[in-house]
Amino acid sequence: EAGVAQSPRYKIIEKRQSVAFWCNPISGHATLYWYQQILGQGPKLLIQFQNNGVVDDSQLPKDRFSAERLKGVDSTLKIQPAKLEDSAVYLCASLPAYTGELFFGEGSRLTVL
Amino acid sequence: DAKTTQPNSMESNEEEPVHLPCNHSTISGTDYIHWYRQLPSQGPEYVIHGLTSNVNNRMASLAIAEDRKSSTLILHRATLRDAAVYYCILRDGNYNQGGKLIFGQGTELSVKP
């Protein structure tokens, strides 16, 4: 079974530039999450999708972050404009219906200079 | 969201058992106890979860206190590949809404040869 795919694995940008991350969850997984993990901390939930609808985006800084999940499959997370404090690993996870195990991708590491 | 308390770090010797404690005194009746671990430069991976009874799987065992206010993840024989950050997470049992995972700081486990 293919895992959660994320790209790019690494991205370096300057502050005020924009960046986008892509996630392809495991086939058939209805729920998709984006997490932000700053070095030395646990992952922090940014947004949760159920199919193509947003369930929880209360922790998403909406002035600069946006996310979408068109057609309820893959998803993109965008940051515009980026700030230094956005340097982190962005993790995507998916959940099959009716089971408790989340499957995480390897993450996209962002460095903002 | 219910909170968990874990030691920041623990050390173990290779091939010895490891007991990772977790306190969750404010757990509610519908909260499941989940454990995930994160190896260096990887996304978190599921280890085990339980509600009231002790649980065993190929990776580990989960011992849950009778009052459910604490639990212990048991690795029966630590290997060098078990060196990781281990997260104890309480998760709402409402899977129909894709119960989100709220991560804390976790316990960084180091394994000495």
Short mmCIF file of N, CA, C and O in Angstrom, two decimals, chain A:
data_model
loop_
_atom_site.label_atom_id
_atom_site.label_comp_id
_atom_site.label_asym_id
_atom_site.label_seq_id
_atom_site.Cartn_x
_atom_site.Cartn_y
_atom_site.Cartn_z
N GLU A 1 0.85 -1.19 0.00
CA GLU A 1 0.00 0.00 0.00
C GLU A 1 0.89 1.24 0.00
O GLU A 1 1.78 1.37 0.84
N ALA A 2 0.66 2.16 -0.95
CA ALA A 2 1.46 3.37 -1.01
C ALA A 2 1.11 4.25 0.18
O ALA A 2 -0.04 4.29 0.64
N GLY A 3 2.13 4.98 0.67
CA GLY A 3 1.92 5.84 1.82
C GLY A 3 1.46 7.22 1.41
O GLY A 3 1.13 7.48 0.26
N VAL A 4 1.45 8.13 2.38
CA VAL A 4 1.11 9.53 2.12
C VAL A 4 2.30 10.18 1.42
O VAL A 4 3.41 10.14 1.95
N ALA A 5 2.04 10.77 0.28
CA ALA A 5 3.11 11.39 -0.49
C ALA A 5 3.08 12.89 -0.30
O ALA A 5 2.00 13.52 -0.34
N GLN A 6 4.25 13.48 -0.08
CA GLN A 6 4.36 14.93 0.07
C GLN A 6 5.49 15.45 -0.81
O GLN A 6 6.50 14.78 -0.99
N SER A 7 5.28 16.66 -1.30
CA SER A 7 6.37 17.32 -2.05
C SER A 7 6.21 18.82 -1.93
O SER A 7 5.10 19.33 -1.69
N PRO A 8 7.32 19.57 -2.04
CA PRO A 8 8.69 19.06 -2.09
C PRO A 8 9.15 18.61 -0.71
O PRO A 8 8.53 18.95 0.28
N ARG A 9 10.23 17.86 -0.63
CA ARG A 9 10.77 17.47 0.67
C ARG A 9 11.47 18.63 1.36
O ARG A 9 11.43 18.75 2.57
N TYR A 10 12.10 19.48 0.57
CA TYR A 10 12.82 20.62 1.13
C TYR A 10 12.55 21.86 0.27
O TYR A 10 12.44 21.75 -0.96
N LYS A 11 12.45 23.00 0.95
CA LYS A 11 12.25 24.26 0.24
C LYS A 11 12.89 25.36 1.05
O LYS A 11 12.68 25.47 2.27
N ILE A 12 13.67 26.19 0.36
CA ILE A 12 14.29 27.35 0.99
C ILE A 12 13.81 28.58 0.24
O ILE A 12 13.94 28.65 -0.99
N ILE A 13 13.25 29.53 0.97
CA ILE A 13 12.77 30.76 0.35
C ILE A 13 13.18 31.94 1.21
O ILE A 13 13.60 31.76 2.37
N GLU A 14 13.02 33.12 0.67
CA GLU A 14 13.27 34.32 1.45
C GLU A 14 11.94 34.82 2.01
O GLU A 14 10.87 34.54 1.44
N LYS A 15 12.03 35.56 3.11
CA LYS A 15 10.80 36.08 3.71
C LYS A 15 10.07 36.95 2.70
O LYS A 15 10.67 37.57 1.82
N ARG A 16 8.76 36.91 2.82
CA ARG A 16 7.82 37.62 1.95
C ARG A 16 7.56 36.89 0.62
O ARG A 16 6.68 37.32 -0.13
N GLN A 17 8.32 35.83 0.36
CA GLN A 17 8.00 35.02 -0.82
C GLN A 17 6.86 34.06 -0.50
O GLN A 17 6.43 33.94 0.66
N SER A 18 6.37 33.39 -1.52
CA SER A 18 5.29 32.43 -1.32
C SER A 18 5.80 31.01 -1.58
O SER A 18 6.83 30.81 -2.24
N VAL A 19 5.08 30.05 -1.02
CA VAL A 19 5.47 28.64 -1.17
C VAL A 19 4.20 27.79 -1.11
O VAL A 19 3.20 28.18 -0.47
N ALA A 20 4.25 26.66 -1.78
CA ALA A 20 3.10 25.73 -1.75
C ALA A 20 3.60 24.33 -1.53
O ALA A 20 4.63 23.92 -2.09
N PHE A 21 2.86 23.59 -0.73
CA PHE A 21 3.18 22.19 -0.45
C PHE A 21 2.01 21.32 -0.92
O PHE A 21 0.85 21.71 -0.81
N TRP A 22 2.36 20.17 -1.40
CA TRP A 22 1.35 19.26 -1.96
C TRP A 22 1.33 17.96 -1.17
O TRP A 22 2.37 17.47 -0.71
N CYS A 23 0.13 17.41 -1.01
CA CYS A 23 -0.03 16.15 -0.30
C CYS A 23 -1.00 15.26 -1.05
O CYS A 23 -2.09 15.70 -1.44
N ASN A 24 -0.61 14.01 -1.24
CA ASN A 24 -1.51 13.01 -1.81
C ASN A 24 -1.74 11.93 -0.76
O ASN A 24 -0.81 11.16 -0.45
N PRO A 25 -2.90 11.87 -0.17
CA PRO A 25 -3.13 10.89 0.91
C PRO A 25 -3.25 9.48 0.36
O PRO A 25 -3.28 9.26 -0.85
N ILE A 26 -3.33 8.55 1.25
CA ILE A 26 -3.55 7.15 0.87
C ILE A 26 -4.94 7.04 0.23
O ILE A 26 -5.90 7.66 0.72
N SER A 27 -5.01 6.28 -0.84
CA SER A 27 -6.25 6.17 -1.59
C SER A 27 -7.41 5.73 -0.70
O SER A 27 -7.30 4.77 0.08
N GLY A 28 -8.50 6.47 -0.80
CA GLY A 28 -9.70 6.12 -0.03
C GLY A 28 -9.79 6.75 1.34
O GLY A 28 -10.82 6.63 2.01
N HIS A 29 -8.74 7.44 1.77
CA HIS A 29 -8.77 8.07 3.09
C HIS A 29 -9.54 9.38 3.01
O HIS A 29 -9.16 10.30 2.31
N ALA A 30 -10.62 9.45 3.78
CA ALA A 30 -11.52 10.60 3.69
C ALA A 30 -11.01 11.82 4.45
O ALA A 30 -11.28 12.95 4.08
N THR A 31 -10.29 11.60 5.53
CA THR A 31 -9.86 12.71 6.38
C THR A 31 -8.39 13.02 6.14
O THR A 31 -7.56 12.12 6.07
N LEU A 32 -8.09 14.29 6.00
CA LEU A 32 -6.73 14.74 5.73
C LEU A 32 -6.39 15.87 6.68
O LEU A 32 -7.22 16.75 6.95
N TYR A 33 -5.18 15.84 7.21
CA TYR A 33 -4.70 16.86 8.15
C TYR A 33 -3.40 17.48 7.65
O TYR A 33 -2.58 16.80 7.05
N TRP A 34 -3.24 18.75 7.95
CA TRP A 34 -1.94 19.42 7.82
C TRP A 34 -1.48 19.83 9.22
O TRP A 34 -2.23 20.44 9.97
N TYR A 35 -0.22 19.47 9.52
CA TYR A 35 0.40 19.85 10.77
C TYR A 35 1.66 20.67 10.49
O TYR A 35 2.34 20.47 9.48
N GLN A 36 1.98 21.56 11.42
CA GLN A 36 3.23 22.32 11.38
C GLN A 36 4.09 21.86 12.56
O GLN A 36 3.61 21.82 13.70
N GLN A 37 5.35 21.50 12.29
CA GLN A 37 6.23 21.07 13.38
C GLN A 37 7.49 21.93 13.38
O GLN A 37 8.35 21.79 12.50
N ILE A 38 7.57 22.80 14.37
CA ILE A 38 8.75 23.63 14.56
C ILE A 38 9.80 22.80 15.29
O ILE A 38 9.46 21.96 16.13
N LEU A 39 11.04 23.02 14.99
CA LEU A 39 12.15 22.23 15.54
C LEU A 39 12.06 22.16 17.07
O LEU A 39 11.93 23.18 17.74
N GLY A 40 12.09 20.93 17.58
CA GLY A 40 12.07 20.73 19.03
C GLY A 40 10.69 20.68 19.65
O GLY A 40 10.56 20.51 20.86
N GLN A 41 9.65 20.84 18.83
CA GLN A 41 8.28 20.82 19.34
C GLN A 41 7.49 19.67 18.71
O GLN A 41 7.89 19.12 17.69
N GLY A 42 6.36 19.35 19.33
CA GLY A 42 5.45 18.38 18.73
C GLY A 42 4.68 19.01 17.59
O GLY A 42 4.58 20.24 17.49
N PRO A 43 4.13 18.20 16.70
CA PRO A 43 3.35 18.74 15.59
C PRO A 43 2.12 19.50 16.09
O PRO A 43 1.48 19.10 17.06
N LYS A 44 1.81 20.58 15.40
CA LYS A 44 0.65 21.41 15.72
C LYS A 44 -0.34 21.35 14.56
O LYS A 44 0.03 21.61 13.41
N LEU A 45 -1.57 21.00 14.87
CA LEU A 45 -2.58 20.88 13.83
C LEU A 45 -2.92 22.24 13.23
O LEU A 45 -3.21 23.19 13.96
N LEU A 46 -2.87 22.33 11.91
CA LEU A 46 -3.25 23.56 11.21
C LEU A 46 -4.68 23.47 10.68
O LEU A 46 -5.47 24.40 10.85
N ILE A 47 -4.99 22.38 10.01
CA ILE A 47 -6.29 22.26 9.36
C ILE A 47 -6.62 20.79 9.17
O ILE A 47 -5.75 19.95 9.00
N GLN A 48 -7.93 20.52 9.21
CA GLN A 48 -8.44 19.17 9.02
C GLN A 48 -9.55 19.20 7.98
O GLN A 48 -10.47 20.03 8.06
N PHE A 49 -9.46 18.31 6.99
CA PHE A 49 -10.48 18.18 5.96
C PHE A 49 -11.20 16.84 6.12
O PHE A 49 -10.59 15.82 6.46
N GLN A 50 -12.48 16.84 5.87
CA GLN A 50 -13.25 15.62 5.73
C GLN A 50 -13.77 15.64 4.29
O GLN A 50 -14.59 16.50 3.94
N ASN A 51 -13.26 14.71 3.48
CA ASN A 51 -13.48 14.77 2.02
C ASN A 51 -12.99 16.14 1.54
O ASN A 51 -11.84 16.47 1.76
N ASN A 52 -13.81 16.95 0.90
CA ASN A 52 -13.30 18.25 0.44
C ASN A 52 -13.79 19.40 1.30
O ASN A 52 -13.64 20.58 0.93
N GLY A 53 -14.36 19.09 2.47
CA GLY A 53 -14.84 20.13 3.36
C GLY A 53 -13.92 20.32 4.56
O GLY A 53 -13.32 19.36 5.05
N VAL A 54 -13.82 21.57 5.04
CA VAL A 54 -13.00 21.88 6.19
C VAL A 54 -13.75 21.55 7.48
O VAL A 54 -14.88 22.01 7.67
N VAL A 55 -13.12 20.74 8.35
CA VAL A 55 -13.72 20.40 9.63
C VAL A 55 -13.23 21.35 10.72
O VAL A 55 -13.99 21.79 11.57
N ASP A 56 -11.92 21.64 10.68
CA ASP A 56 -11.33 22.49 11.72
C ASP A 56 -10.16 23.25 11.13
O ASP A 56 -9.21 22.63 10.64
N ASP A 57 -10.24 24.55 11.11
CA ASP A 57 -9.10 25.39 10.68
C ASP A 57 -8.83 26.48 11.70
O ASP A 57 -8.32 27.55 11.37
N SER A 58 -9.18 26.21 12.95
CA SER A 58 -9.07 27.23 14.00
C SER A 58 -7.63 27.64 14.29
O SER A 58 -7.39 28.73 14.79
N GLN A 59 -6.66 26.79 13.99
CA GLN A 59 -5.26 27.10 14.25
C GLN A 59 -4.51 27.56 13.00
O GLN A 59 -3.30 27.75 13.05
N LEU A 60 -5.21 27.73 11.92
CA LEU A 60 -4.57 28.16 10.67
C LEU A 60 -4.48 29.68 10.63
O LEU A 60 -5.50 30.36 10.72
N PRO A 61 -3.27 30.24 10.49
CA PRO A 61 -3.14 31.71 10.39
C PRO A 61 -3.65 32.17 9.02
O PRO A 61 -2.91 32.22 8.04
N LYS A 62 -4.90 32.52 8.98
CA LYS A 62 -5.57 32.71 7.69
C LYS A 62 -5.12 33.96 6.94
O LYS A 62 -5.43 34.11 5.76
N ASP A 63 -4.40 34.85 7.63
CA ASP A 63 -3.91 36.02 6.91
C ASP A 63 -2.79 35.65 5.93
O ASP A 63 -2.54 36.38 4.97
N ARG A 64 -2.15 34.49 6.16
CA ARG A 64 -1.04 34.13 5.27
C ARG A 64 -1.09 32.68 4.80
O ARG A 64 -0.44 32.32 3.82
N PHE A 65 -1.80 31.85 5.49
CA PHE A 65 -1.88 30.43 5.15
C PHE A 65 -3.23 30.14 4.50
O PHE A 65 -4.26 30.66 4.94
N SER A 66 -3.21 29.29 3.49
CA SER A 66 -4.46 28.79 2.91
C SER A 66 -4.27 27.34 2.52
O SER A 66 -3.16 26.88 2.28
N ALA A 67 -5.36 26.61 2.50
CA ALA A 67 -5.29 25.20 2.13
C ALA A 67 -6.56 24.82 1.41
O ALA A 67 -7.63 25.38 1.67
N GLU A 68 -6.41 23.89 0.50
CA GLU A 68 -7.59 23.40 -0.20
C GLU A 68 -7.43 21.92 -0.49
O GLU A 68 -6.32 21.39 -0.53
N ARG A 69 -8.56 21.29 -0.68
CA ARG A 69 -8.57 19.86 -1.00
C ARG A 69 -9.67 19.66 -2.05
O ARG A 69 -10.78 19.25 -1.75
N LEU A 70 -9.32 19.99 -3.26
CA LEU A 70 -10.28 19.88 -4.35
C LEU A 70 -10.58 18.41 -4.63
O LEU A 70 -9.69 17.57 -4.57
N LYS A 71 -11.83 18.10 -4.87
CA LYS A 71 -12.28 16.75 -5.22
C LYS A 71 -12.04 15.74 -4.12
O LYS A 71 -12.11 14.53 -4.35
N GLY A 72 -11.69 16.22 -2.92
CA GLY A 72 -11.56 15.33 -1.78
C GLY A 72 -10.43 14.34 -1.85
O GLY A 72 -10.45 13.31 -1.17
N VAL A 73 -9.42 14.65 -2.67
CA VAL A 73 -8.28 13.73 -2.77
C VAL A 73 -7.02 14.45 -2.29
O VAL A 73 -6.81 14.60 -1.10
N ASP A 74 -6.20 14.93 -3.23
CA ASP A 74 -4.97 15.58 -2.80
C ASP A 74 -5.25 17.00 -2.32
O ASP A 74 -6.33 17.56 -2.54
N SER A 75 -4.24 17.54 -1.65
CA SER A 75 -4.41 18.84 -0.99
C SER A 75 -3.16 19.69 -1.17
O SER A 75 -2.05 19.16 -1.34
N THR A 76 -3.35 20.99 -1.15
CA THR A 76 -2.22 21.91 -1.17
C THR A 76 -2.32 22.86 0.01
O THR A 76 -3.42 23.28 0.40
N LEU A 77 -1.18 23.20 0.56
CA LEU A 77 -1.06 24.18 1.63
C LEU A 77 -0.17 25.30 1.11
O LEU A 77 0.93 25.03 0.62
N LYS A 78 -0.65 26.53 1.19
CA LYS A 78 0.10 27.66 0.67
C LYS A 78 0.39 28.66 1.77
O LYS A 78 -0.45 28.89 2.66
N ILE A 79 1.56 29.27 1.68
CA ILE A 79 1.95 30.33 2.60
C ILE A 79 2.34 31.54 1.76
O ILE A 79 3.18 31.45 0.87
N GLN A 80 1.66 32.68 2.03
CA GLN A 80 1.95 33.88 1.26
C GLN A 80 1.52 35.12 2.03
O GLN A 80 0.31 35.27 2.30
N PRO A 81 2.42 35.99 2.43
CA PRO A 81 3.87 35.89 2.31
C PRO A 81 4.47 35.14 3.50
O PRO A 81 3.92 35.18 4.60
N ALA A 82 5.59 34.50 3.28
CA ALA A 82 6.23 33.72 4.36
C ALA A 82 6.97 34.64 5.32
O ALA A 82 7.51 35.69 4.93
N LYS A 83 7.00 34.23 6.59
CA LYS A 83 7.76 34.92 7.62
C LYS A 83 8.83 33.97 8.15
O LYS A 83 8.74 32.75 7.96
N LEU A 84 9.80 34.54 8.83
CA LEU A 84 10.89 33.73 9.38
C LEU A 84 10.35 32.62 10.29
O LEU A 84 10.86 31.48 10.26
N GLU A 85 9.32 32.95 11.07
CA GLU A 85 8.79 31.97 12.03
C GLU A 85 8.01 30.84 11.38
O GLU A 85 7.56 29.91 12.06
N ASP A 86 7.84 30.89 10.06
CA ASP A 86 7.18 29.79 9.35
C ASP A 86 8.15 28.64 9.06
O ASP A 86 7.73 27.60 8.53
N SER A 87 9.40 28.84 9.37
CA SER A 87 10.39 27.76 9.16
C SER A 87 9.99 26.57 10.03
O SER A 87 9.90 26.69 11.26
N ALA A 88 9.75 25.45 9.38
CA ALA A 88 9.20 24.29 10.08
C ALA A 88 9.10 23.14 9.11
O ALA A 88 9.35 23.30 7.90
N VAL A 89 8.71 22.00 9.63
CA VAL A 89 8.34 20.86 8.78
C VAL A 89 6.82 20.83 8.70
O VAL A 89 6.14 20.92 9.73
N TYR A 90 6.30 20.72 7.49
CA TYR A 90 4.85 20.66 7.30
C TYR A 90 4.49 19.22 6.97
O TYR A 90 4.92 18.64 5.98
N LEU A 91 3.70 18.65 7.87
CA LEU A 91 3.34 17.24 7.79
C LEU A 91 1.90 17.09 7.33
O LEU A 91 1.01 17.80 7.79
N CYS A 92 1.70 16.14 6.45
CA CYS A 92 0.36 15.79 6.01
C CYS A 92 0.04 14.40 6.55
O CYS A 92 0.92 13.53 6.60
N ALA A 93 -1.19 14.20 6.97
CA ALA A 93 -1.61 12.90 7.48
C ALA A 93 -2.99 12.59 6.95
O ALA A 93 -3.79 13.49 6.67
N SER A 94 -3.29 11.30 6.81
CA SER A 94 -4.63 10.91 6.39
C SER A 94 -5.14 9.78 7.26
O SER A 94 -4.37 9.06 7.90
N LEU A 95 -6.46 9.68 7.29
CA LEU A 95 -7.14 8.75 8.19
C LEU A 95 -8.21 8.01 7.40
O LEU A 95 -9.07 8.63 6.77
N PRO A 96 -8.16 6.68 7.44
CA PRO A 96 -9.24 5.93 6.80
C PRO A 96 -10.50 6.01 7.66
O PRO A 96 -10.42 6.17 8.86
N ALA A 97 -11.62 5.90 7.06
CA ALA A 97 -12.85 5.99 7.83
C ALA A 97 -12.91 4.88 8.87
O ALA A 97 -12.49 3.76 8.62
N TYR A 98 -13.40 5.22 10.02
CA TYR A 98 -13.75 4.27 11.08
C TYR A 98 -12.59 3.55 11.74
O TYR A 98 -12.78 2.57 12.44
N THR A 99 -11.35 3.97 11.52
CA THR A 99 -10.24 3.39 12.29
C THR A 99 -9.47 4.50 12.95
O THR A 99 -9.58 5.65 12.58
N GLY A 100 -8.64 4.18 13.90
CA GLY A 100 -7.99 5.21 14.70
C GLY A 100 -6.59 5.59 14.29
O GLY A 100 -6.02 6.49 14.87
N GLU A 101 -6.04 4.92 13.28
CA GLU A 101 -4.63 5.15 12.99
C GLU A 101 -4.44 6.21 11.93
O GLU A 101 -4.97 6.08 10.82
N LEU A 102 -3.68 7.26 12.25
CA LEU A 102 -3.30 8.26 11.26
C LEU A 102 -2.03 7.83 10.56
O LEU A 102 -1.11 7.31 11.19
N PHE A 103 -1.98 8.07 9.26
CA PHE A 103 -0.79 7.79 8.48
C PHE A 103 -0.18 9.13 8.07
O PHE A 103 -0.86 9.95 7.45
N PHE A 104 1.09 9.31 8.42
CA PHE A 104 1.77 10.56 8.13
C PHE A 104 2.72 10.41 6.94
O PHE A 104 3.32 9.35 6.74
N GLY A 105 2.87 11.51 6.21
CA GLY A 105 3.91 11.59 5.21
C GLY A 105 5.24 11.95 5.87
O GLY A 105 5.31 12.16 7.09
N GLU A 106 6.28 12.02 5.06
CA GLU A 106 7.61 12.32 5.61
C GLU A 106 7.79 13.81 5.89
O GLU A 106 8.72 14.19 6.58
N GLY A 107 6.92 14.62 5.36
CA GLY A 107 6.97 16.05 5.64
C GLY A 107 7.72 16.85 4.60
O GLY A 107 8.52 16.32 3.82
N SER A 108 7.43 18.14 4.61
CA SER A 108 8.13 19.11 3.75
C SER A 108 8.82 20.11 4.66
O SER A 108 8.15 20.78 5.45
N ARG A 109 10.13 20.18 4.55
CA ARG A 109 10.89 21.07 5.43
C ARG A 109 11.05 22.42 4.76
O ARG A 109 11.63 22.53 3.68
N LEU A 110 10.55 23.46 5.41
CA LEU A 110 10.64 24.82 4.90
C LEU A 110 11.63 25.63 5.72
O LEU A 110 11.56 25.65 6.95
N THR A 111 12.54 26.29 5.02
CA THR A 111 13.45 27.25 5.65
C THR A 111 13.19 28.61 5.04
O THR A 111 13.25 28.77 3.82
N VAL A 112 12.87 29.58 5.90
CA VAL A 112 12.64 30.95 5.46
C VAL A 112 13.82 31.81 5.90
O VAL A 112 14.11 31.88 7.10
N LEU A 113 14.49 32.43 4.95
CA LEU A 113 15.68 33.23 5.26
C LEU A 113 15.35 34.72 5.29
O LEU A 113 14.41 35.16 4.61
#
